[in-house]
Structure formats: structure tokens, C-alpha cells
mmCIF file of C-alpha atoms in Angstrom:
data_model
loop_
_atom_site.group_PDB
_atom_site.id
_atom_site.type_symbol
_atom_site.label_atom_id
_atom_site.label_comp_id
_atom_site.label_asym_id
_atom_site.label_seq_id
_atom_site.Cartn_x
_atom_site.Cartn_y
_atom_site.Cartn_z
ATOM 1 C CA UNK A 162 29.947 -48.304 22.311
ATOM 2 C CA UNK A 163 32.548 -48.117 19.568
ATOM 3 C CA UNK A 164 33.731 -50.245 16.719
ATOM 4 C CA UNK A 165 31.428 -52.805 15.134
ATOM 5 C CA UNK A 166 29.027 -53.910 17.869
ATOM 6 C CA UNK A 167 25.474 -55.171 18.146
ATOM 7 C CA UNK A 168 23.358 -54.762 21.283
ATOM 8 C CA UNK A 169 22.483 -58.153 22.765
ATOM 9 C CA UNK A 170 20.328 -57.555 25.826
ATOM 10 C CA UNK A 171 19.397 -55.197 28.621
ATOM 11 C CA UNK A 172 22.447 -56.327 30.633
ATOM 12 C CA UNK A 173 24.650 -53.899 28.716
ATOM 13 C CA UNK A 174 26.681 -56.429 26.738
ATOM 14 C CA UNK A 175 27.234 -55.954 23.016
ATOM 15 C CA UNK A 176 28.478 -58.459 20.460
ATOM 16 C CA UNK A 177 31.818 -57.670 18.795
ATOM 17 C CA UNK A 178 31.592 -60.447 16.195
ATOM 18 C CA UNK A 179 28.736 -61.147 13.788
ATOM 19 C CA UNK A 180 29.644 -64.807 13.269
ATOM 20 C CA UNK A 181 29.883 -64.357 9.498
ATOM 21 C CA UNK A 182 32.878 -62.238 8.501
ATOM 22 C CA UNK A 183 35.708 -60.039 9.803
ATOM 23 C CA UNK A 184 33.673 -56.815 9.880
ATOM 24 C CA UNK A 185 34.925 -54.681 12.765
ATOM 25 C CA UNK A 186 38.275 -56.487 12.936
ATOM 26 C CA UNK A 187 41.576 -55.941 11.116
ATOM 27 C CA UNK A 188 44.509 -58.298 10.648
ATOM 28 C CA UNK A 189 46.532 -60.380 8.215
ATOM 29 C CA UNK A 190 43.941 -61.934 5.846
ATOM 30 C CA UNK A 191 46.261 -64.872 5.203
ATOM 31 C CA UNK A 192 46.006 -65.826 8.887
ATOM 32 C CA UNK A 193 42.452 -64.894 9.892
ATOM 33 C CA UNK A 194 39.078 -66.091 8.644
ATOM 34 C CA UNK A 195 35.664 -67.187 9.882
ATOM 35 C CA UNK A 196 35.223 -70.936 10.248
ATOM 36 C CA UNK A 197 32.114 -72.618 11.659
ATOM 37 C CA UNK A 198 30.895 -69.305 13.046
ATOM 38 C CA UNK A 199 34.156 -68.547 14.880
ATOM 39 C CA UNK A 200 36.977 -66.066 14.324
ATOM 40 C CA UNK A 201 39.815 -68.366 13.331
ATOM 41 C CA UNK A 202 43.539 -67.658 13.339
ATOM 42 C CA UNK A 203 45.717 -70.325 11.751
ATOM 43 C CA UNK A 204 49.466 -70.449 11.065
ATOM 44 C CA UNK A 205 51.795 -72.788 9.196
ATOM 45 C CA UNK A 206 54.628 -72.338 11.689
ATOM 46 C CA UNK A 207 56.431 -69.763 9.563
ATOM 47 C CA UNK A 208 55.236 -66.346 10.788
ATOM 48 C CA UNK A 209 58.214 -64.197 11.926
ATOM 49 C CA UNK A 210 56.579 -62.824 15.065
ATOM 50 C CA UNK A 211 53.338 -62.874 17.015
ATOM 51 C CA UNK A 212 50.512 -61.296 15.015
ATOM 52 C CA UNK A 213 47.110 -60.019 16.024
ATOM 53 C CA UNK A 214 43.572 -59.520 14.810
ATOM 54 C CA UNK A 215 42.637 -56.082 16.144
ATOM 55 C CA UNK A 216 39.125 -54.949 16.999
ATOM 56 C CA UNK A 217 38.133 -51.590 15.548
ATOM 57 C CA UNK A 218 37.826 -49.745 18.852
ATOM 58 C CA UNK A 219 39.455 -49.232 22.250
ATOM 59 C CA UNK A 220 38.569 -50.262 25.794
ATOM 60 C CA UNK A 221 39.184 -48.905 29.265
ATOM 61 C CA UNK A 222 36.982 -50.166 32.133
ATOM 62 C CA UNK A 223 35.018 -53.152 30.863
ATOM 63 C CA UNK A 224 33.973 -56.775 31.130
ATOM 64 C CA UNK A 225 34.729 -59.050 28.197
ATOM 65 C CA UNK A 226 33.364 -62.554 27.746
ATOM 66 C CA UNK A 227 34.262 -64.926 24.931
ATOM 67 C CA UNK A 228 34.663 -68.598 24.121
ATOM 68 C CA UNK A 229 37.898 -70.012 22.735
ATOM 69 C CA UNK A 230 39.662 -73.195 21.751
ATOM 70 C CA UNK A 231 43.248 -73.934 20.687
ATOM 71 C CA UNK A 232 44.911 -76.618 18.560
ATOM 72 C CA UNK A 233 48.646 -77.202 18.093
ATOM 73 C CA UNK A 234 51.728 -77.119 20.295
ATOM 74 C CA UNK A 235 51.626 -73.363 20.781
ATOM 75 C CA UNK A 236 49.653 -70.661 22.588
ATOM 76 C CA UNK A 237 47.396 -67.675 21.980
ATOM 77 C CA UNK A 238 45.887 -64.848 23.981
ATOM 78 C CA UNK A 239 43.509 -61.917 24.221
ATOM 79 C CA UNK A 240 45.079 -58.456 24.325
ATOM 80 C CA UNK A 241 43.343 -55.551 26.049
ATOM 81 C CA UNK A 242 44.224 -51.952 26.939
ATOM 82 C CA UNK A 243 47.053 -52.524 24.478
ATOM 83 C CA UNK A 244 48.914 -50.514 21.843
ATOM 84 C CA UNK A 245 49.082 -51.234 18.113
ATOM 85 C CA UNK A 246 52.863 -51.058 17.590
ATOM 86 C CA UNK A 247 52.942 -50.373 13.876
ATOM 87 C CA UNK A 248 56.668 -49.610 13.846
ATOM 88 C CA UNK A 249 57.568 -52.915 15.547
ATOM 89 C CA UNK A 250 56.308 -55.113 12.702
ATOM 90 C CA UNK A 251 53.207 -56.084 10.784
ATOM 91 C CA UNK A 252 50.123 -56.443 13.020
ATOM 92 C CA UNK A 253 52.126 -56.198 16.256
ATOM 93 C CA UNK A 254 50.412 -55.364 19.554
ATOM 94 C CA UNK A 255 51.866 -54.822 23.022
ATOM 95 C CA UNK A 256 50.213 -54.644 26.431
ATOM 96 C CA UNK A 257 48.034 -56.665 28.785
ATOM 97 C CA UNK A 258 47.233 -60.198 27.638
ATOM 98 C CA UNK A 259 44.996 -62.897 29.061
ATOM 99 C CA UNK A 260 47.089 -65.896 28.068
ATOM 100 C CA UNK A 261 45.685 -68.996 26.387
ATOM 101 C CA UNK A 262 48.474 -71.471 27.067
ATOM 102 C CA UNK A 263 48.644 -75.274 27.418
ATOM 103 C CA UNK A 264 50.743 -75.109 30.611
ATOM 104 C CA UNK A 265 48.416 -75.385 33.645
ATOM 105 C CA UNK A 266 50.076 -72.489 35.482
ATOM 106 C CA UNK A 267 49.922 -70.210 32.416
ATOM 107 C CA UNK A 268 46.363 -70.623 31.157
ATOM 108 C CA UNK A 269 44.449 -67.471 32.089
ATOM 109 C CA UNK A 270 47.521 -65.707 33.448
ATOM 110 C CA UNK A 271 48.308 -62.003 32.910
ATOM 111 C CA UNK A 272 51.164 -61.457 30.485
ATOM 112 C CA UNK A 273 52.416 -58.060 29.341
ATOM 113 C CA UNK A 274 53.187 -58.580 25.637
ATOM 114 C CA UNK A 275 56.369 -56.722 24.603
ATOM 115 C CA UNK A 276 56.511 -55.238 28.083
ATOM 116 C CA UNK A 277 56.941 -56.650 31.569
ATOM 117 C CA UNK A 278 56.362 -60.283 30.644
ATOM 118 C CA UNK A 279 54.562 -62.505 33.153
ATOM 119 C CA UNK A 280 52.787 -60.389 35.765
ATOM 120 C CA UNK A 281 50.629 -63.039 37.437
ATOM 121 C CA UNK A 282 50.457 -66.790 36.896
ATOM 122 C CA UNK A 283 47.283 -68.797 37.305
ATOM 123 C CA UNK A 284 46.351 -69.032 40.959
ATOM 124 C CA UNK A 285 48.095 -65.788 41.942
ATOM 125 C CA UNK A 286 46.816 -62.566 43.426
ATOM 126 C CA UNK A 287 49.360 -59.866 42.642
ATOM 127 C CA UNK A 288 49.657 -56.302 43.857
ATOM 128 C CA UNK A 289 52.164 -54.157 41.975
ATOM 129 C CA UNK A 290 53.448 -51.195 43.938
ATOM 130 C CA UNK A 291 54.162 -47.766 42.468
ATOM 131 C CA UNK A 292 57.768 -48.742 41.739
ATOM 132 C CA UNK A 293 56.719 -51.983 40.048
ATOM 133 C CA UNK A 294 57.533 -54.417 42.862
ATOM 134 C CA UNK A 295 55.304 -57.468 43.266
ATOM 135 C CA UNK A 296 53.403 -58.667 46.294
ATOM 136 C CA UNK A 297 52.125 -62.178 45.548
ATOM 137 C CA UNK A 298 49.587 -64.304 47.401
ATOM 138 C CA UNK A 299 47.522 -67.365 46.352
ATOM 139 C CA UNK A 300 43.956 -67.103 45.091
ATOM 140 C CA UNK A 301 43.182 -70.693 46.025
ATOM 141 C CA UNK A 302 42.406 -71.549 42.404
ATOM 142 C CA UNK A 303 43.257 -75.183 41.552
ATOM 143 C CA UNK A 304 46.076 -75.273 38.991
ATOM 144 C CA UNK A 305 45.058 -78.235 36.870
ATOM 145 C CA UNK A 306 45.515 -79.223 33.229
ATOM 146 C CA UNK A 307 42.894 -77.925 30.783
ATOM 147 C CA UNK A 308 41.988 -79.506 27.447
ATOM 148 C CA UNK A 309 42.243 -76.438 25.222
ATOM 149 C CA UNK A 310 40.953 -78.280 22.164
ATOM 150 C CA UNK A 311 37.505 -77.995 23.775
ATOM 151 C CA UNK A 312 35.539 -74.744 24.033
ATOM 152 C CA UNK A 313 36.107 -72.721 27.221
ATOM 153 C CA UNK A 314 34.856 -69.340 28.407
ATOM 154 C CA UNK A 315 37.297 -66.545 29.197
ATOM 155 C CA UNK A 316 36.191 -63.508 31.191
ATOM 156 C CA UNK A 317 38.251 -60.340 31.660
ATOM 157 C CA UNK A 318 37.097 -57.640 34.089
ATOM 158 C CA UNK A 319 38.930 -54.307 34.358
ATOM 159 C CA UNK A 320 38.067 -51.388 36.614
ATOM 160 C CA UNK A 321 40.780 -48.823 37.147
ATOM 161 C CA UNK A 322 43.971 -50.687 38.044
ATOM 162 C CA UNK A 323 42.110 -53.810 39.189
ATOM 163 C CA UNK A 324 42.223 -56.661 36.656
ATOM 164 C CA UNK A 325 40.586 -60.077 36.986
ATOM 165 C CA UNK A 326 40.689 -63.057 34.616
ATOM 166 C CA UNK A 327 38.308 -66.010 34.840
ATOM 167 C CA UNK A 328 38.359 -69.379 33.094
ATOM 168 C CA UNK A 329 34.960 -71.055 32.926
ATOM 169 C CA UNK A 330 33.775 -68.769 35.720
ATOM 170 C CA UNK A 331 36.702 -69.476 38.082
ATOM 171 C CA UNK A 332 39.199 -66.696 38.885
ATOM 172 C CA UNK A 333 42.667 -67.452 37.496
ATOM 173 C CA UNK A 334 44.402 -64.189 38.446
ATOM 174 C CA UNK A 335 43.568 -61.072 40.441
ATOM 175 C CA UNK A 336 45.854 -58.090 39.885
ATOM 176 C CA UNK A 337 46.080 -54.582 41.246
ATOM 177 C CA UNK A 338 48.530 -52.808 38.946
ATOM 178 C CA UNK A 339 49.824 -49.761 40.759
ATOM 179 C CA UNK A 340 52.989 -49.588 38.642
ATOM 180 C CA UNK A 341 53.161 -45.878 37.846
ATOM 181 C CA UNK A 342 55.429 -46.347 34.824
ATOM 182 C CA UNK A 343 53.837 -49.336 33.137
ATOM 183 C CA UNK A 344 50.171 -49.717 34.112
ATOM 184 C CA UNK A 345 47.848 -49.441 31.121
ATOM 185 C CA UNK A 346 44.529 -47.589 31.423
ATOM 186 C CA UNK A 347 43.101 -47.984 27.918
ATOM 187 C CA UNK A 348 43.942 -49.307 24.492
ATOM 188 C CA UNK A 349 43.069 -51.782 21.782
ATOM 189 C CA UNK A 350 41.501 -55.213 22.040
ATOM 190 C CA UNK A 351 43.099 -57.974 19.935
ATOM 191 C CA UNK A 352 43.409 -61.734 19.412
ATOM 192 C CA UNK A 353 46.761 -63.478 18.981
ATOM 193 C CA UNK A 354 48.344 -66.059 16.743
ATOM 194 C CA UNK A 355 51.771 -66.960 18.105
ATOM 195 C CA UNK A 356 55.076 -67.424 16.301
ATOM 196 C CA UNK A 357 56.479 -70.944 16.470
ATOM 197 C CA UNK A 358 54.801 -74.278 15.691
ATOM 198 C CA UNK A 359 51.704 -74.385 13.507
ATOM 199 C CA UNK A 360 48.559 -73.566 15.462
ATOM 200 C CA UNK A 361 44.872 -72.808 15.213
ATOM 201 C CA UNK A 362 42.979 -70.544 17.621
ATOM 202 C CA UNK A 363 39.235 -69.931 17.471
ATOM 203 C CA UNK A 364 37.037 -67.361 19.211
ATOM 204 C CA UNK A 365 33.265 -66.901 19.308
ATOM 205 C CA UNK A 366 30.430 -65.383 21.377
ATOM 206 C CA UNK A 367 32.572 -62.287 21.957
ATOM 207 C CA UNK A 368 30.669 -59.877 24.192
ATOM 208 C CA UNK A 369 31.779 -56.568 25.714
ATOM 209 C CA UNK A 370 30.190 -54.482 28.447
ATOM 210 C CA UNK A 371 31.456 -51.096 29.488
ATOM 211 C CA UNK A 372 31.555 -50.573 33.244
ATOM 212 C CA UNK A 373 31.154 -47.515 35.436
ATOM 213 C CA UNK A 374 33.448 -44.703 34.307
ATOM 214 C CA UNK A 375 34.486 -46.767 31.303
ATOM 215 C CA UNK A 376 36.975 -45.179 28.939
ATOM 216 C CA UNK A 377 35.953 -47.116 25.825
ATOM 217 C CA UNK A 378 36.057 -44.726 22.905
ATOM 218 C CA UNK A 379 36.843 -44.459 19.224
ATOM 219 C CA UNK A 380 40.409 -44.643 18.153
ATOM 220 C CA UNK A 381 41.934 -41.148 17.984
ATOM 221 C CA UNK A 382 41.656 -40.149 14.350
ATOM 222 C CA UNK A 383 44.327 -37.461 14.324
ATOM 223 C CA UNK A 384 46.990 -38.948 16.549
ATOM 224 C CA UNK A 385 50.102 -40.013 14.741
ATOM 225 C CA UNK A 386 53.313 -41.902 15.332
ATOM 226 C CA UNK A 387 56.549 -39.984 15.815
ATOM 227 C CA UNK A 388 60.229 -40.846 15.547
ATOM 228 C CA UNK A 389 60.296 -43.683 13.034
ATOM 229 C CA UNK A 390 64.044 -44.330 13.360
ATOM 230 C CA UNK A 391 65.109 -47.978 13.206
ATOM 231 C CA UNK A 392 66.810 -49.344 16.350
ATOM 232 C CA UNK A 393 70.509 -50.157 16.130
ATOM 233 C CA UNK A 394 73.473 -51.038 18.349
ATOM 234 C CA UNK A 395 75.921 -48.241 19.159
ATOM 235 C CA UNK A 396 79.406 -49.642 19.739
ATOM 236 C CA UNK A 397 82.302 -47.948 21.510
ATOM 237 C CA UNK A 398 85.847 -48.072 20.182
ATOM 238 C CA UNK A 399 87.583 -51.444 20.547
ATOM 239 C CA UNK A 400 90.109 -50.146 23.096
ATOM 240 C CA UNK A 401 87.481 -48.758 25.468
ATOM 241 C CA UNK A 402 87.994 -49.142 29.210
ATOM 242 C CA UNK A 403 86.158 -51.970 31.063
ATOM 243 C CA UNK A 404 82.929 -50.878 32.792
ATOM 244 C CA UNK A 405 83.156 -47.560 30.978
ATOM 245 C CA UNK A 406 80.275 -45.129 31.448
ATOM 246 C CA UNK A 407 78.895 -43.273 28.439
ATOM 247 C CA UNK A 408 76.100 -40.760 28.104
ATOM 248 C CA UNK A 409 73.666 -40.252 25.222
ATOM 249 C CA UNK A 410 71.154 -37.455 24.769
ATOM 250 C CA UNK A 411 68.406 -37.193 22.171
ATOM 251 C CA UNK A 412 65.866 -34.430 21.725
ATOM 252 C CA UNK A 413 62.534 -35.137 20.035
ATOM 253 C CA UNK A 414 59.842 -32.711 18.990
ATOM 254 C CA UNK A 415 56.192 -33.730 19.207
ATOM 255 C CA UNK A 416 53.475 -31.690 17.555
ATOM 256 C CA UNK A 417 49.926 -32.520 18.566
ATOM 257 C CA UNK A 418 48.536 -35.550 20.373
ATOM 258 C CA UNK A 419 50.007 -39.036 20.031
ATOM 259 C CA UNK A 420 48.316 -42.439 20.071
ATOM 260 C CA UNK A 421 51.003 -44.153 22.134
ATOM 261 C CA UNK A 422 54.692 -43.902 22.955
ATOM 262 C CA UNK A 423 56.884 -46.817 24.002
ATOM 263 C CA UNK A 424 60.606 -46.826 24.695
ATOM 264 C CA UNK A 425 62.535 -49.896 23.540
ATOM 265 C CA UNK A 426 66.191 -50.646 24.138
ATOM 266 C CA UNK A 427 68.956 -52.663 25.723
ATOM 267 C CA UNK A 428 72.590 -52.134 26.672
ATOM 268 C CA UNK A 429 75.584 -54.223 27.609
ATOM 269 C CA UNK A 430 75.754 -54.353 30.586
ATOM 270 C CA UNK A 431 73.377 -51.748 32.035
ATOM 271 C CA UNK A 432 71.421 -48.671 31.040
ATOM 272 C CA UNK A 433 69.542 -45.992 32.934
ATOM 273 C CA UNK A 434 67.168 -43.871 30.849
ATOM 274 C CA UNK A 435 65.487 -40.586 31.708
ATOM 275 C CA UNK A 436 62.671 -38.825 29.861
ATOM 276 C CA UNK A 437 62.435 -35.119 30.620
ATOM 277 C CA UNK A 438 64.468 -35.696 33.780
ATOM 278 C CA UNK A 439 62.303 -38.556 35.083
ATOM 279 C CA UNK A 440 63.905 -41.992 35.312
ATOM 280 C CA UNK A 441 61.909 -44.554 33.325
ATOM 281 C CA UNK A 442 64.382 -47.442 32.915
ATOM 282 C CA UNK A 443 67.095 -49.122 34.982
ATOM 283 C CA UNK A 444 67.880 -52.292 33.042
ATOM 284 C CA UNK A 445 70.779 -54.718 33.395
ATOM 285 C CA UNK A 446 70.086 -57.656 31.094
ATOM 286 C CA UNK A 447 71.311 -56.963 27.566
ATOM 287 C CA UNK A 448 69.825 -60.219 26.210
ATOM 288 C CA UNK A 449 66.265 -59.139 27.032
ATOM 289 C CA UNK A 450 65.344 -55.735 25.539
ATOM 290 C CA UNK A 451 63.105 -53.629 27.722
ATOM 291 C CA UNK A 452 59.867 -51.945 26.615
ATOM 292 C CA UNK A 453 58.350 -49.133 28.667
ATOM 293 C CA UNK A 454 55.136 -47.189 28.103
ATOM 294 C CA UNK A 455 56.056 -43.476 28.161
ATOM 295 C CA UNK A 456 52.832 -42.168 26.635
ATOM 296 C CA UNK A 457 51.943 -40.052 29.664
ATOM 297 C CA UNK A 458 55.340 -38.327 29.584
ATOM 298 C CA UNK A 459 55.488 -37.723 25.840
ATOM 299 C CA UNK A 460 51.849 -36.603 25.700
ATOM 300 C CA UNK A 461 52.517 -33.777 28.178
ATOM 301 C CA UNK A 462 52.804 -30.200 27.023
ATOM 302 C CA UNK A 463 56.403 -28.979 27.070
ATOM 303 C CA UNK A 464 57.971 -25.783 25.689
ATOM 304 C CA UNK A 465 58.000 -25.916 21.887
ATOM 305 C CA UNK A 466 56.933 -29.576 22.088
ATOM 306 C CA UNK A 467 60.521 -30.665 22.764
ATOM 307 C CA UNK A 468 61.282 -33.681 24.951
ATOM 308 C CA UNK A 469 64.698 -34.931 26.058
#
């Protein structure tokens, strides 16, 4: 087991939090502390974007159990198999999230932070096909209000592309993520404080168990980020034709392994993006930028390390 962890019992679970300090976790010290034996994230309503406390390790196939509570008119969440997006802002994470939200249909749902958005709401069983289409059926879970100011137990179970969330032992969502472009197999574990109104989120009794064929491992020490260019709009000339088609091509060179690669962008009105000849984006809503995990494509060996 990686990161800062203490063996609890013969059932294979380890503790990720010592109840005393932030050892084994990294985040904004102005937002995170230990209060009454719980990891505590607290905001004043002025943070510019969602921020995360990141555990010093990665997870693949696992079962996570923790207790949480939330105060304030806002929400929180637990990230897993996620990416630390250092170029997107301070302490930014993107990927799977078990949502801690006051809305009855959102508590315990699966949200893809900085990615696909809501994948499954509470009470839904979702199968995502290879092309990302959803097949939705009910789980039979009652969708009732939950008092989040009280302590509740959240359980996350991941094996391969099968993901299950439980709230106080009751399944909230059941997902089979067969999306070939966007499914996430491994990554960081993190806790969220959300932009917006002032809030306070607390977490304790955080226990992790690796499952059969788990991929939990240390963070790659030598992987590095590439292409640190800032995003910007590219405008055509003012007298351009309506519905005009334009083409852009960019070549990047990657030397060695990478930790993660995500493609971000938007276009007015539509964009289709290819990486090394494989279509990865077909997006038609300029007001909502798209984020796509292209790690598998960029991490492949290509002649001279050049990707297009």
C-alpha cells in the first residue's frame, strides 16, 4: 500500500488519516486542517475555483470507506482515479467524484470533475457504451433528503470499469464505464472544497482496501507535464463567411513517460479534434468547454516522440 497508511486489521483495510495532522495529504494550508480528529476543509466563500486535499498515493481497483459531514449552502466530494491538473490552477483535480451534495438526487452520485459532468444520479444504474452513450435504469434506491450536517458513511468500490457508491450502506449509483475515450483506470484520491458560498466539509475514519488486481501504486516519480501553453481564443477575420470551416494542426513532442494528458477546448460553434488520426472530440456547445483524457494516446510510442 502506498502513501501514508497504517494497517488496521486482517480484513485488508488501511487507515489513510492519523486523526492528528495532515501527514500523507497535500493541499492549501489556508483551507485544510484537523479539527476534532477530522480532516477539515473550510472556505470563506472567496476561493476562485474548486480546490482539493490530495492523498499522497494513487488508486486503481479498491474499496474506500470514510465518514463525512457538510455545513453551508454548498457541496463537496471525494475524487478517485483522478488527475492532479497542475496547469489548470492551484490544487485542481479532475476525474471521478463521489458527490457530497445537499440535493437528494445528487448525494452519492458519480460526477466527472472537469470532464463529462454528471454520469449517474442517485438511484441510477448506468452503463456507458464504448462511444460514451448512456443506458440508464433505476437501482430502486429511495431518493430522499439527507441531513448532511450529521455524520454519514460513504463507500466507493471500484473493480475494472465497474463503480459503485454507497451512502450509509445503501447503493446510490452503479456504473459500468465502457467509454473508451474517457473511462479512468487509476489516479489520485482527493477531498474537495467547492467554490461558491462559505462551507465546511469534514472527513474521518478514512480506510482503503486494495482489491484483486488492484493498480494502487506510488505516484510516478519521473513523469512530467508537457506543453504548458496557456489556452486562448483564436479569432478569424471580421469579414469571414458564415459557417466557415477552418483547420488547425499542432505537433507536440513527448520525451519519456507522462503522468496524465487531458485535452481542453471549445469552439464557436463546433469543433472536431483528432489525436494521431483518432477522433477524440466532437463538441458543439461553445459555452461549455470540453475536457478529454488522452493519456493513453499521448503515452504511446510514436516515431521521434511526435504526436499530431
